[in-house]
Amino acid sequence: MRHVGDRFGYRWILVEGGGLEDLVTRVHMVHSSLEDAGWSAQLLCSVFGFAPGPAAGADGTGTTGDGGGAGSGASDPVGRPIFLVYLAKQGTFYPFAPSGSEQRDTELELRIRGVLGTDLPVESDLSRWFPIWDLPVA
């Protein structure tokens, strides 16, 4: 784990490496520890990057990569990063697919929402799908 800041003044705790289950467990531990220390009002979100595995088809489906973390931002078949954002206060997720300098691929985000279906609680209010520019993960 390491700490970094961004150009907006936010602090990030980067949890890297390991399998998806390990990563989710460690992120949950960080959230719980921060909440126990009285920081729950300051928690905004967690961001997970995913990459199609070697069996991915042209539509981007296939196995997932190492579960995210710095250096493993996901890519769709076009090579753009794909992230899932967990809103701590809402208990919901939304996809984020940046497509350029402060631009996003909303069509891809909506396709990802459809793929997630009922597997994860997806944020239904699209106005809460905030772009997160300059993520400290690649």
mmCIF file of N, CA and C in Angstrom:
data_model
loop_
_atom_site.group_PDB
_atom_site.id
_atom_site.type_symbol
_atom_site.label_atom_id
_atom_site.label_comp_id
_atom_site.label_asym_id
_atom_site.label_seq_id
_atom_site.Cartn_x
_atom_site.Cartn_y
_atom_site.Cartn_z
ATOM 1 N N MET A 1 0.841 -1.177 0.000
ATOM 2 C CA MET A 1 0.000 0.000 0.000
ATOM 3 C C MET A 1 0.885 1.239 0.000
ATOM 4 N N ARG A 2 0.379 2.254 -0.665
ATOM 5 C CA ARG A 2 1.083 3.530 -0.648
ATOM 6 C C ARG A 2 0.066 4.660 -0.768
ATOM 7 N N HIS A 3 0.491 5.848 -0.380
ATOM 8 C CA HIS A 3 -0.360 7.032 -0.405
ATOM 9 C C HIS A 3 0.139 7.987 -1.485
ATOM 10 N N VAL A 4 -0.797 8.593 -2.215
ATOM 11 C CA VAL A 4 -0.448 9.613 -3.203
ATOM 12 C C VAL A 4 -1.522 10.699 -3.180
ATOM 13 N N GLY A 5 -1.181 11.873 -3.674
ATOM 14 C CA GLY A 5 -2.138 12.960 -3.816
ATOM 15 C C GLY A 5 -2.414 13.208 -5.281
ATOM 16 N N ASP A 6 -3.483 13.938 -5.569
ATOM 17 C CA ASP A 6 -3.773 14.298 -6.954
ATOM 18 C C ASP A 6 -3.846 15.811 -7.083
ATOM 19 N N ARG A 7 -4.048 16.300 -8.301
ATOM 20 C CA ARG A 7 -4.036 17.742 -8.549
ATOM 21 C C ARG A 7 -5.242 18.460 -7.941
ATOM 22 N N PHE A 8 -6.239 17.701 -7.480
ATOM 23 C CA PHE A 8 -7.417 18.298 -6.877
ATOM 24 C C PHE A 8 -7.316 18.344 -5.346
ATOM 25 N N GLY A 9 -6.206 17.845 -4.802
ATOM 26 C CA GLY A 9 -5.992 17.870 -3.358
ATOM 27 C C GLY A 9 -6.509 16.644 -2.625
ATOM 28 N N TYR A 10 -6.989 15.644 -3.367
ATOM 29 C CA TYR A 10 -7.464 14.413 -2.724
ATOM 30 C C TYR A 10 -6.284 13.492 -2.442
ATOM 31 N N ARG A 11 -6.404 12.721 -1.376
ATOM 32 C CA ARG A 11 -5.401 11.718 -1.026
ATOM 33 C C ARG A 11 -5.948 10.355 -1.399
ATOM 34 N N TRP A 12 -5.109 9.520 -1.962
ATOM 35 C CA TRP A 12 -5.479 8.173 -2.383
ATOM 36 C C TRP A 12 -4.611 7.168 -1.647
ATOM 37 N N ILE A 13 -5.212 6.086 -1.245
ATOM 38 C CA ILE A 13 -4.469 4.951 -0.717
ATOM 39 C C ILE A 13 -4.512 3.891 -1.805
ATOM 40 N N LEU A 14 -3.353 3.572 -2.364
ATOM 41 C CA LEU A 14 -3.289 2.596 -3.451
ATOM 42 C C LEU A 14 -3.031 1.212 -2.872
ATOM 43 N N VAL A 15 -3.922 0.295 -3.202
ATOM 44 C CA VAL A 15 -3.799 -1.105 -2.799
ATOM 45 C C VAL A 15 -3.531 -1.871 -4.076
ATOM 46 N N GLU A 16 -2.355 -2.505 -4.151
ATOM 47 C CA GLU A 16 -1.922 -3.085 -5.420
ATOM 48 C C GLU A 16 -1.698 -4.578 -5.325
ATOM 49 N N GLY A 17 -1.788 -5.228 -6.498
ATOM 50 C CA GLY A 17 -1.387 -6.619 -6.657
ATOM 51 C C GLY A 17 -2.329 -7.624 -6.019
ATOM 52 N N GLY A 18 -2.001 -8.886 -6.236
ATOM 53 C CA GLY A 18 -2.806 -9.972 -5.698
ATOM 54 C C GLY A 18 -4.010 -10.261 -6.567
ATOM 55 N N GLY A 19 -4.740 -11.281 -6.189
ATOM 56 C CA GLY A 19 -5.951 -11.649 -6.903
ATOM 57 C C GLY A 19 -7.107 -10.746 -6.526
ATOM 58 N N LEU A 20 -8.194 -10.880 -7.251
ATOM 59 C CA LEU A 20 -9.362 -10.032 -7.030
ATOM 60 C C LEU A 20 -9.887 -10.157 -5.603
ATOM 61 N N GLU A 21 -10.017 -11.375 -5.095
ATOM 62 C CA GLU A 21 -10.535 -11.550 -3.734
ATOM 63 C C GLU A 21 -9.631 -10.886 -2.715
ATOM 64 N N ASP A 22 -8.312 -11.051 -2.858
ATOM 65 C CA ASP A 22 -7.356 -10.395 -1.960
ATOM 66 C C ASP A 22 -7.512 -8.885 -2.011
ATOM 67 N N LEU A 23 -7.616 -8.350 -3.216
ATOM 68 C CA LEU A 23 -7.725 -6.915 -3.396
ATOM 69 C C LEU A 23 -8.985 -6.371 -2.737
ATOM 70 N N VAL A 24 -10.113 -7.024 -2.973
ATOM 71 C CA VAL A 24 -11.372 -6.582 -2.374
ATOM 72 C C VAL A 24 -11.294 -6.650 -0.850
ATOM 73 N N THR A 25 -10.694 -7.722 -0.319
ATOM 74 C CA THR A 25 -10.552 -7.860 1.135
ATOM 75 C C THR A 25 -9.699 -6.733 1.702
ATOM 76 N N ARG A 26 -8.582 -6.424 1.041
ATOM 77 C CA ARG A 26 -7.703 -5.362 1.543
ATOM 78 C C ARG A 26 -8.359 -3.987 1.443
ATOM 79 N N VAL A 27 -9.087 -3.726 0.365
ATOM 80 C CA VAL A 27 -9.782 -2.442 0.239
ATOM 81 C C VAL A 27 -10.846 -2.324 1.319
ATOM 82 N N HIS A 28 -11.571 -3.407 1.573
ATOM 83 C CA HIS A 28 -12.574 -3.403 2.642
ATOM 84 C C HIS A 28 -11.913 -3.125 3.996
ATOM 85 N N MET A 29 -10.740 -3.720 4.227
ATOM 86 C CA MET A 29 -10.018 -3.495 5.475
ATOM 87 C C MET A 29 -9.630 -2.014 5.613
ATOM 88 N N VAL A 30 -9.156 -1.409 4.531
ATOM 89 C CA VAL A 30 -8.794 0.008 4.571
ATOM 90 C C VAL A 30 -10.026 0.854 4.884
ATOM 91 N N HIS A 31 -11.140 0.588 4.193
ATOM 92 C CA HIS A 31 -12.377 1.338 4.449
ATOM 93 C C HIS A 31 -12.801 1.186 5.905
ATOM 94 N N SER A 32 -12.811 -0.037 6.405
ATOM 95 C CA SER A 32 -13.230 -0.286 7.786
ATOM 96 C C SER A 32 -12.319 0.422 8.774
ATOM 97 N N SER A 33 -11.012 0.373 8.531
ATOM 98 C CA SER A 33 -10.051 1.025 9.433
ATOM 99 C C SER A 33 -10.259 2.542 9.447
ATOM 100 N N LEU A 34 -10.480 3.124 8.267
ATOM 101 C CA LEU A 34 -10.714 4.568 8.198
ATOM 102 C C LEU A 34 -12.026 4.951 8.881
ATOM 103 N N GLU A 35 -13.063 4.144 8.678
ATOM 104 C CA GLU A 35 -14.342 4.402 9.348
ATOM 105 C C GLU A 35 -14.198 4.294 10.861
ATOM 106 N N ASP A 36 -13.491 3.268 11.331
ATOM 107 C CA ASP A 36 -13.273 3.086 12.771
ATOM 108 C C ASP A 36 -12.504 4.259 13.378
ATOM 109 N N ALA A 37 -11.648 4.888 12.589
ATOM 110 C CA ALA A 37 -10.852 6.021 13.057
ATOM 111 C C ALA A 37 -11.620 7.342 12.948
ATOM 112 N N GLY A 38 -12.898 7.282 12.515
ATOM 113 C CA GLY A 38 -13.717 8.485 12.432
ATOM 114 C C GLY A 38 -13.624 9.244 11.123
ATOM 115 N N TRP A 39 -13.116 8.626 10.076
ATOM 116 C CA TRP A 39 -12.947 9.295 8.797
ATOM 117 C C TRP A 39 -14.049 8.960 7.789
ATOM 118 N N SER A 40 -15.127 8.330 8.199
ATOM 119 C CA SER A 40 -16.147 7.880 7.234
ATOM 120 C C SER A 40 -16.742 9.030 6.426
ATOM 121 N N ALA A 41 -16.883 10.213 7.011
ATOM 122 C CA ALA A 41 -17.451 11.342 6.275
ATOM 123 C C ALA A 41 -16.535 11.810 5.146
ATOM 124 N N GLN A 42 -15.237 11.509 5.249
ATOM 125 C CA GLN A 42 -14.287 11.931 4.232
ATOM 126 C C GLN A 42 -14.075 10.900 3.130
ATOM 127 N N LEU A 43 -14.583 9.684 3.304
ATOM 128 C CA LEU A 43 -14.414 8.651 2.282
ATOM 129 C C LEU A 43 -15.321 8.943 1.095
ATOM 130 N N LEU A 44 -14.735 9.020 -0.083
ATOM 131 C CA LEU A 44 -15.526 9.281 -1.280
ATOM 132 C C LEU A 44 -15.772 8.020 -2.086
ATOM 133 N N CYS A 45 -14.697 7.322 -2.454
ATOM 134 C CA CYS A 45 -14.876 6.186 -3.330
ATOM 135 C C CYS A 45 -13.652 5.284 -3.329
ATOM 136 N N SER A 46 -13.830 4.122 -3.917
ATOM 137 C CA SER A 46 -12.738 3.215 -4.251
ATOM 138 C C SER A 46 -12.829 2.995 -5.746
ATOM 139 N N VAL A 47 -11.678 2.827 -6.385
ATOM 140 C CA VAL A 47 -11.643 2.653 -7.833
ATOM 141 C C VAL A 47 -10.891 1.368 -8.149
ATOM 142 N N PHE A 48 -11.505 0.529 -8.975
ATOM 143 C CA PHE A 48 -10.914 -0.746 -9.381
ATOM 144 C C PHE A 48 -10.710 -0.739 -10.888
ATOM 145 N N GLY A 49 -9.514 -1.090 -11.334
ATOM 146 C CA GLY A 49 -9.238 -1.213 -12.761
ATOM 147 C C GLY A 49 -9.250 -2.678 -13.154
ATOM 148 N N PHE A 50 -9.806 -2.984 -14.324
ATOM 149 C CA PHE A 50 -9.904 -4.368 -14.802
ATOM 150 C C PHE A 50 -9.387 -4.470 -16.218
ATOM 151 N N ALA A 51 -8.812 -5.632 -16.543
ATOM 152 C CA ALA A 51 -8.296 -5.859 -17.889
ATOM 153 C C ALA A 51 -8.838 -7.174 -18.425
ATOM 154 N N PRO A 52 -9.231 -7.203 -19.703
ATOM 155 C CA PRO A 52 -9.632 -8.478 -20.301
ATOM 156 C C PRO A 52 -8.454 -9.440 -20.283
ATOM 157 N N GLY A 53 -8.747 -10.698 -20.059
ATOM 158 C CA GLY A 53 -7.699 -11.715 -20.068
ATOM 159 C C GLY A 53 -7.329 -12.104 -21.481
ATOM 160 N N PRO A 54 -6.392 -13.024 -21.615
ATOM 161 C CA PRO A 54 -5.939 -13.426 -22.948
ATOM 162 C C PRO A 54 -7.031 -14.073 -23.784
ATOM 163 N N ALA A 55 -8.091 -14.578 -23.160
ATOM 164 C CA ALA A 55 -9.171 -15.217 -23.900
ATOM 165 C C ALA A 55 -10.229 -14.220 -24.355
ATOM 166 N N ALA A 56 -9.981 -12.920 -24.142
ATOM 167 C CA ALA A 56 -10.982 -11.910 -24.484
ATOM 168 C C ALA A 56 -11.243 -11.905 -25.978
ATOM 169 N N GLY A 57 -12.513 -11.770 -26.314
ATOM 170 C CA GLY A 57 -12.895 -11.692 -27.713
ATOM 171 C C GLY A 57 -12.916 -10.259 -28.181
ATOM 172 N N ALA A 58 -13.334 -10.072 -29.398
ATOM 173 C CA ALA A 58 -13.379 -8.730 -29.969
ATOM 174 C C ALA A 58 -14.354 -7.827 -29.238
ATOM 175 N N ASP A 59 -15.325 -8.439 -28.518
ATOM 176 C CA ASP A 59 -16.291 -7.632 -27.792
ATOM 177 C C ASP A 59 -15.818 -7.289 -26.394
ATOM 178 N N GLY A 60 -14.579 -7.693 -26.023
ATOM 179 C CA GLY A 60 -14.042 -7.351 -24.716
ATOM 180 C C GLY A 60 -14.419 -8.322 -23.629
ATOM 181 N N THR A 61 -15.133 -9.397 -23.973
ATOM 182 C CA THR A 61 -15.511 -10.348 -22.949
ATOM 183 C C THR A 61 -14.372 -11.326 -22.728
ATOM 184 N N GLY A 62 -14.365 -11.966 -21.601
ATOM 185 C CA GLY A 62 -13.314 -12.935 -21.301
ATOM 186 C C GLY A 62 -12.991 -12.911 -19.830
ATOM 187 N N THR A 63 -11.879 -13.484 -19.477
ATOM 188 C CA THR A 63 -11.506 -13.528 -18.077
ATOM 189 C C THR A 63 -10.927 -12.198 -17.664
ATOM 190 N N THR A 64 -10.978 -11.915 -16.362
ATOM 191 C CA THR A 64 -10.421 -10.664 -15.879
ATOM 192 C C THR A 64 -8.960 -10.845 -15.568
ATOM 193 N N GLY A 65 -8.274 -9.726 -15.482
ATOM 194 C CA GLY A 65 -6.850 -9.737 -15.185
ATOM 195 C C GLY A 65 -6.601 -9.926 -13.706
ATOM 196 N N ASP A 66 -5.610 -9.201 -13.180
ATOM 197 C CA ASP A 66 -5.179 -9.403 -11.800
ATOM 198 C C ASP A 66 -6.037 -8.692 -10.784
ATOM 199 N N GLY A 67 -7.120 -8.050 -11.196
ATOM 200 C CA GLY A 67 -8.028 -7.446 -10.233
ATOM 201 C C GLY A 67 -7.811 -5.975 -10.000
ATOM 202 N N GLY A 68 -6.868 -5.378 -10.652
ATOM 203 C CA GLY A 68 -6.755 -3.933 -10.541
ATOM 204 C C GLY A 68 -5.556 -3.493 -9.761
ATOM 205 N N GLY A 69 -5.623 -2.247 -9.302
ATOM 206 C CA GLY A 69 -4.500 -1.648 -8.605
ATOM 207 C C GLY A 69 -3.672 -0.842 -9.593
ATOM 208 N N ALA A 70 -2.688 -0.146 -9.073
ATOM 209 C CA ALA A 70 -1.862 0.696 -9.928
ATOM 210 C C ALA A 70 -1.139 -0.165 -10.949
ATOM 211 N N GLY A 71 -1.067 0.347 -12.142
ATOM 212 C CA GLY A 71 -0.370 -0.368 -13.188
ATOM 213 C C GLY A 71 -1.215 -1.404 -13.886
ATOM 214 N N SER A 72 -2.452 -1.605 -13.445
ATOM 215 C CA SER A 72 -3.268 -2.611 -14.110
ATOM 216 C C SER A 72 -4.615 -2.048 -14.516
ATOM 217 N N GLY A 73 -4.667 -0.742 -14.819
ATOM 218 C CA GLY A 73 -5.897 -0.178 -15.331
ATOM 219 C C GLY A 73 -6.334 -0.998 -16.525
ATOM 220 N N ALA A 74 -7.594 -1.234 -16.631
ATOM 221 C CA ALA A 74 -8.090 -2.159 -17.638
ATOM 222 C C ALA A 74 -8.123 -1.511 -19.004
ATOM 223 N N SER A 75 -8.341 -2.321 -20.012
ATOM 224 C CA SER A 75 -8.480 -1.819 -21.367
ATOM 225 C C SER A 75 -9.632 -2.542 -22.032
ATOM 226 N N ASP A 76 -10.387 -1.780 -22.822
ATOM 227 C CA ASP A 76 -11.372 -2.429 -23.669
ATOM 228 C C ASP A 76 -10.638 -2.819 -24.943
ATOM 229 N N PRO A 77 -11.310 -3.397 -25.938
ATOM 230 C CA PRO A 77 -10.605 -3.812 -27.150
ATOM 231 C C PRO A 77 -9.904 -2.661 -27.876
ATOM 232 N N VAL A 78 -10.298 -1.421 -27.612
ATOM 233 C CA VAL A 78 -9.679 -0.273 -28.251
ATOM 234 C C VAL A 78 -8.444 0.172 -27.462
ATOM 235 N N GLY A 79 -8.254 -0.335 -26.265
ATOM 236 C CA GLY A 79 -7.084 -0.012 -25.467
ATOM 237 C C GLY A 79 -7.278 1.093 -24.459
ATOM 238 N N ARG A 80 -8.504 1.507 -24.220
ATOM 239 C CA ARG A 80 -8.758 2.564 -23.243
ATOM 240 C C ARG A 80 -8.934 1.978 -21.846
ATOM 241 N N PRO A 81 -8.603 2.741 -20.813
ATOM 242 C CA PRO A 81 -8.789 2.243 -19.449
ATOM 243 C C PRO A 81 -10.268 2.124 -19.093
ATOM 244 N N ILE A 82 -10.578 1.130 -18.267
ATOM 245 C CA ILE A 82 -11.938 0.906 -17.779
ATOM 246 C C ILE A 82 -11.851 0.702 -16.275
ATOM 247 N N PHE A 83 -12.688 1.399 -15.531
ATOM 248 C CA PHE A 83 -12.657 1.317 -14.077
ATOM 249 C C PHE A 83 -14.061 1.115 -13.518
ATOM 250 N N LEU A 84 -14.141 0.484 -12.367
ATOM 251 C CA LEU A 84 -15.374 0.447 -11.587
ATOM 252 C C LEU A 84 -15.141 1.303 -10.357
ATOM 253 N N VAL A 85 -16.060 2.225 -10.109
ATOM 254 C CA VAL A 85 -15.963 3.130 -8.975
ATOM 255 C C VAL A 85 -16.991 2.697 -7.938
ATOM 256 N N TYR A 86 -16.543 2.522 -6.703
ATOM 257 C CA TYR A 86 -17.445 2.183 -5.594
ATOM 258 C C TYR A 86 -17.686 3.443 -4.789
ATOM 259 N N LEU A 87 -18.948 3.868 -4.711
ATOM 260 C CA LEU A 87 -19.323 5.039 -3.925
ATOM 261 C C LEU A 87 -19.555 4.605 -2.486
ATOM 262 N N ALA A 88 -18.650 4.975 -1.604
ATOM 263 C CA ALA A 88 -18.679 4.511 -0.215
ATOM 264 C C ALA A 88 -19.979 4.887 0.495
ATOM 265 N N LYS A 89 -20.449 6.106 0.300
ATOM 266 C CA LYS A 89 -21.656 6.564 1.007
ATOM 267 C C LYS A 89 -22.933 5.940 0.462
ATOM 268 N N GLN A 90 -22.917 5.557 -0.823
ATOM 269 C CA GLN A 90 -24.106 4.989 -1.457
ATOM 270 C C GLN A 90 -24.137 3.468 -1.390
ATOM 271 N N GLY A 91 -22.951 2.865 -1.315
ATOM 272 C CA GLY A 91 -22.869 1.403 -1.359
ATOM 273 C C GLY A 91 -23.143 0.861 -2.752
ATOM 274 N N THR A 92 -22.833 1.672 -3.777
ATOM 275 C CA THR A 92 -23.094 1.280 -5.161
ATOM 276 C C THR A 92 -21.849 1.488 -6.016
ATOM 277 N N PHE A 93 -21.860 0.868 -7.196
ATOM 278 C CA PHE A 93 -20.762 0.963 -8.151
ATOM 279 C C PHE A 93 -21.244 1.662 -9.419
ATOM 280 N N TYR A 94 -20.294 2.224 -10.169
ATOM 281 C CA TYR A 94 -20.582 2.667 -11.537
ATOM 282 C C TYR A 94 -19.317 2.530 -12.369
ATOM 283 N N PRO A 95 -19.472 2.292 -13.666
ATOM 284 C CA PRO A 95 -18.310 2.191 -14.540
ATOM 285 C C PRO A 95 -17.808 3.576 -14.940
ATOM 286 N N PHE A 96 -16.504 3.670 -15.150
ATOM 287 C CA PHE A 96 -15.899 4.910 -15.638
ATOM 288 C C PHE A 96 -14.910 4.530 -16.736
ATOM 289 N N ALA A 97 -15.122 5.084 -17.937
ATOM 290 C CA ALA A 97 -14.283 4.772 -19.094
ATOM 291 C C ALA A 97 -13.760 6.064 -19.708
ATOM 292 N N PRO A 98 -12.648 6.574 -19.178
ATOM 293 C CA PRO A 98 -12.085 7.776 -19.798
ATOM 294 C C PRO A 98 -11.632 7.467 -21.220
ATOM 295 N N SER A 99 -11.822 8.444 -22.120
ATOM 296 C CA SER A 99 -11.486 8.197 -23.528
ATOM 297 C C SER A 99 -10.541 9.246 -24.092
ATOM 298 N N GLY A 100 -10.064 10.129 -23.284
ATOM 299 C CA GLY A 100 -9.158 11.173 -23.732
ATOM 300 C C GLY A 100 -8.959 12.171 -22.616
ATOM 301 N N SER A 101 -8.378 13.279 -22.958
ATOM 302 C CA SER A 101 -8.133 14.317 -21.965
ATOM 303 C C SER A 101 -9.472 14.854 -21.460
ATOM 304 N N GLU A 102 -9.818 14.457 -20.274
ATOM 305 C CA GLU A 102 -11.076 14.840 -19.622
ATOM 306 C C GLU A 102 -12.291 14.598 -20.513
ATOM 307 N N GLN A 103 -12.285 13.441 -21.175
ATOM 308 C CA GLN A 103 -13.432 12.963 -21.940
ATOM 309 C C GLN A 103 -13.722 11.546 -21.492
ATOM 310 N N ARG A 104 -14.978 11.140 -21.614
ATOM 311 C CA ARG A 104 -15.350 9.785 -21.220
ATOM 312 C C ARG A 104 -16.203 9.142 -22.287
ATOM 313 N N ASP A 105 -16.213 7.829 -22.284
ATOM 314 C CA ASP A 105 -16.994 7.047 -23.242
ATOM 315 C C ASP A 105 -18.264 6.594 -22.534
ATOM 316 N N THR A 106 -19.289 7.424 -22.578
ATOM 317 C CA THR A 106 -20.530 7.098 -21.866
ATOM 318 C C THR A 106 -21.235 5.890 -22.475
ATOM 319 N N GLU A 107 -21.097 5.702 -23.783
ATOM 320 C CA GLU A 107 -21.710 4.528 -24.409
ATOM 321 C C GLU A 107 -21.105 3.244 -23.827
ATOM 322 N N LEU A 108 -19.789 3.204 -23.699
ATOM 323 C CA LEU A 108 -19.127 2.047 -23.115
ATOM 324 C C LEU A 108 -19.543 1.870 -21.650
ATOM 325 N N GLU A 109 -19.643 2.960 -20.920
ATOM 326 C CA GLU A 109 -20.067 2.880 -19.514
ATOM 327 C C GLU A 109 -21.464 2.261 -19.396
ATOM 328 N N LEU A 110 -22.366 2.664 -20.269
ATOM 329 C CA LEU A 110 -23.722 2.105 -20.240
ATOM 330 C C LEU A 110 -23.722 0.629 -20.637
ATOM 331 N N ARG A 111 -22.852 0.249 -21.581
ATOM 332 C CA ARG A 111 -22.733 -1.174 -21.944
ATOM 333 C C ARG A 111 -22.223 -1.983 -20.753
ATOM 334 N N ILE A 112 -21.249 -1.446 -20.032
ATOM 335 C CA ILE A 112 -20.719 -2.139 -18.857
ATOM 336 C C ILE A 112 -21.806 -2.283 -17.800
ATOM 337 N N ARG A 113 -22.607 -1.227 -17.601
ATOM 338 C CA ARG A 113 -23.724 -1.315 -16.654
ATOM 339 C C ARG A 113 -24.637 -2.478 -17.020
ATOM 340 N N GLY A 114 -24.913 -2.640 -18.301
ATOM 341 C CA GLY A 114 -25.765 -3.745 -18.752
ATOM 342 C C GLY A 114 -25.137 -5.099 -18.497
ATOM 343 N N VAL A 115 -23.830 -5.194 -18.669
ATOM 344 C CA VAL A 115 -23.133 -6.463 -18.445
ATOM 345 C C VAL A 115 -23.135 -6.819 -16.956
ATOM 346 N N LEU A 116 -22.986 -5.811 -16.105
ATOM 347 C CA LEU A 116 -22.957 -6.064 -14.662
ATOM 348 C C LEU A 116 -24.287 -6.615 -14.164
ATOM 349 N N GLY A 117 -25.370 -6.181 -14.821
ATOM 350 C CA GLY A 117 -26.697 -6.681 -14.442
ATOM 351 C C GLY A 117 -26.946 -6.559 -12.957
ATOM 352 N N THR A 118 -27.257 -7.672 -12.337
ATOM 353 C CA THR A 118 -27.544 -7.669 -10.901
ATOM 354 C C THR A 118 -26.385 -8.233 -10.089
ATOM 355 N N ASP A 119 -25.215 -8.442 -10.733
ATOM 356 C CA ASP A 119 -24.065 -8.981 -10.008
ATOM 357 C C ASP A 119 -23.522 -8.006 -8.972
ATOM 358 N N LEU A 120 -23.619 -6.712 -9.241
ATOM 359 C CA LEU A 120 -23.180 -5.668 -8.317
ATOM 360 C C LEU A 120 -24.285 -4.629 -8.197
ATOM 361 N N PRO A 121 -24.375 -3.964 -7.043
ATOM 362 C CA PRO A 121 -25.348 -2.870 -6.942
ATOM 363 C C PRO A 121 -24.844 -1.662 -7.734
ATOM 364 N N VAL A 122 -25.438 -1.412 -8.889
ATOM 365 C CA VAL A 122 -25.014 -0.317 -9.768
ATOM 366 C C VAL A 122 -25.813 0.932 -9.410
ATOM 367 N N GLU A 123 -25.113 2.062 -9.318
ATOM 368 C CA GLU A 123 -25.748 3.343 -9.010
ATOM 369 C C GLU A 123 -26.749 3.680 -10.111
ATOM 370 N N SER A 124 -28.020 3.817 -9.743
ATOM 371 C CA SER A 124 -29.059 4.091 -10.734
ATOM 372 C C SER A 124 -29.125 5.559 -11.129
ATOM 373 N N ASP A 125 -28.667 6.455 -10.273
ATOM 374 C CA ASP A 125 -28.700 7.889 -10.552
ATOM 375 C C ASP A 125 -27.449 8.265 -11.347
ATOM 376 N N LEU A 126 -27.607 8.445 -12.656
ATOM 377 C CA LEU A 126 -26.463 8.730 -13.525
ATOM 378 C C LEU A 126 -25.766 10.041 -13.164
ATOM 379 N N SER A 127 -26.444 10.940 -12.467
ATOM 380 C CA SER A 127 -25.791 12.194 -12.069
ATOM 381 C C SER A 127 -24.727 11.952 -10.998
ATOM 382 N N ARG A 128 -24.722 10.772 -10.398
ATOM 383 C CA ARG A 128 -23.681 10.415 -9.422
ATOM 384 C C ARG A 128 -22.504 9.695 -10.079
ATOM 385 N N TRP A 129 -22.560 9.502 -11.365
ATOM 386 C CA TRP A 129 -21.467 8.857 -12.101
ATOM 387 C C TRP A 129 -20.423 9.929 -12.423
ATOM 388 N N PHE A 130 -19.731 10.407 -11.423
ATOM 389 C CA PHE A 130 -18.757 11.472 -11.584
ATOM 390 C C PHE A 130 -17.505 10.981 -12.315
ATOM 391 N N PRO A 131 -16.983 11.798 -13.223
ATOM 392 C CA PRO A 131 -15.702 11.431 -13.835
ATOM 393 C C PRO A 131 -14.593 11.633 -12.799
ATOM 394 N N ILE A 132 -13.625 10.776 -12.820
ATOM 395 C CA ILE A 132 -12.492 10.906 -11.898
ATOM 396 C C ILE A 132 -11.241 11.037 -12.767
ATOM 397 N N TRP A 133 -10.892 12.288 -13.044
ATOM 398 C CA TRP A 133 -9.765 12.570 -13.930
ATOM 399 C C TRP A 133 -8.451 12.392 -13.198
ATOM 400 N N ASP A 134 -7.425 12.060 -13.943
ATOM 401 C CA ASP A 134 -6.065 11.912 -13.416
ATOM 402 C C ASP A 134 -5.982 10.927 -12.266
ATOM 403 N N LEU A 135 -6.628 9.787 -12.434
ATOM 404 C CA LEU A 135 -6.517 8.740 -11.406
ATOM 405 C C LEU A 135 -5.058 8.383 -11.193
ATOM 406 N N PRO A 136 -4.674 8.126 -9.954
ATOM 407 C CA PRO A 136 -3.267 7.785 -9.700
ATOM 408 C C PRO A 136 -2.943 6.339 -10.029
ATOM 409 N N VAL A 137 -3.728 5.720 -10.902
ATOM 410 C CA VAL A 137 -3.465 4.369 -11.395
ATOM 411 C C VAL A 137 -3.420 4.426 -12.907
ATOM 412 N N ALA A 138 -2.624 3.548 -13.477
ATOM 413 C CA ALA A 138 -2.478 3.571 -14.939
ATOM 414 C C ALA A 138 -3.360 2.542 -15.589
#
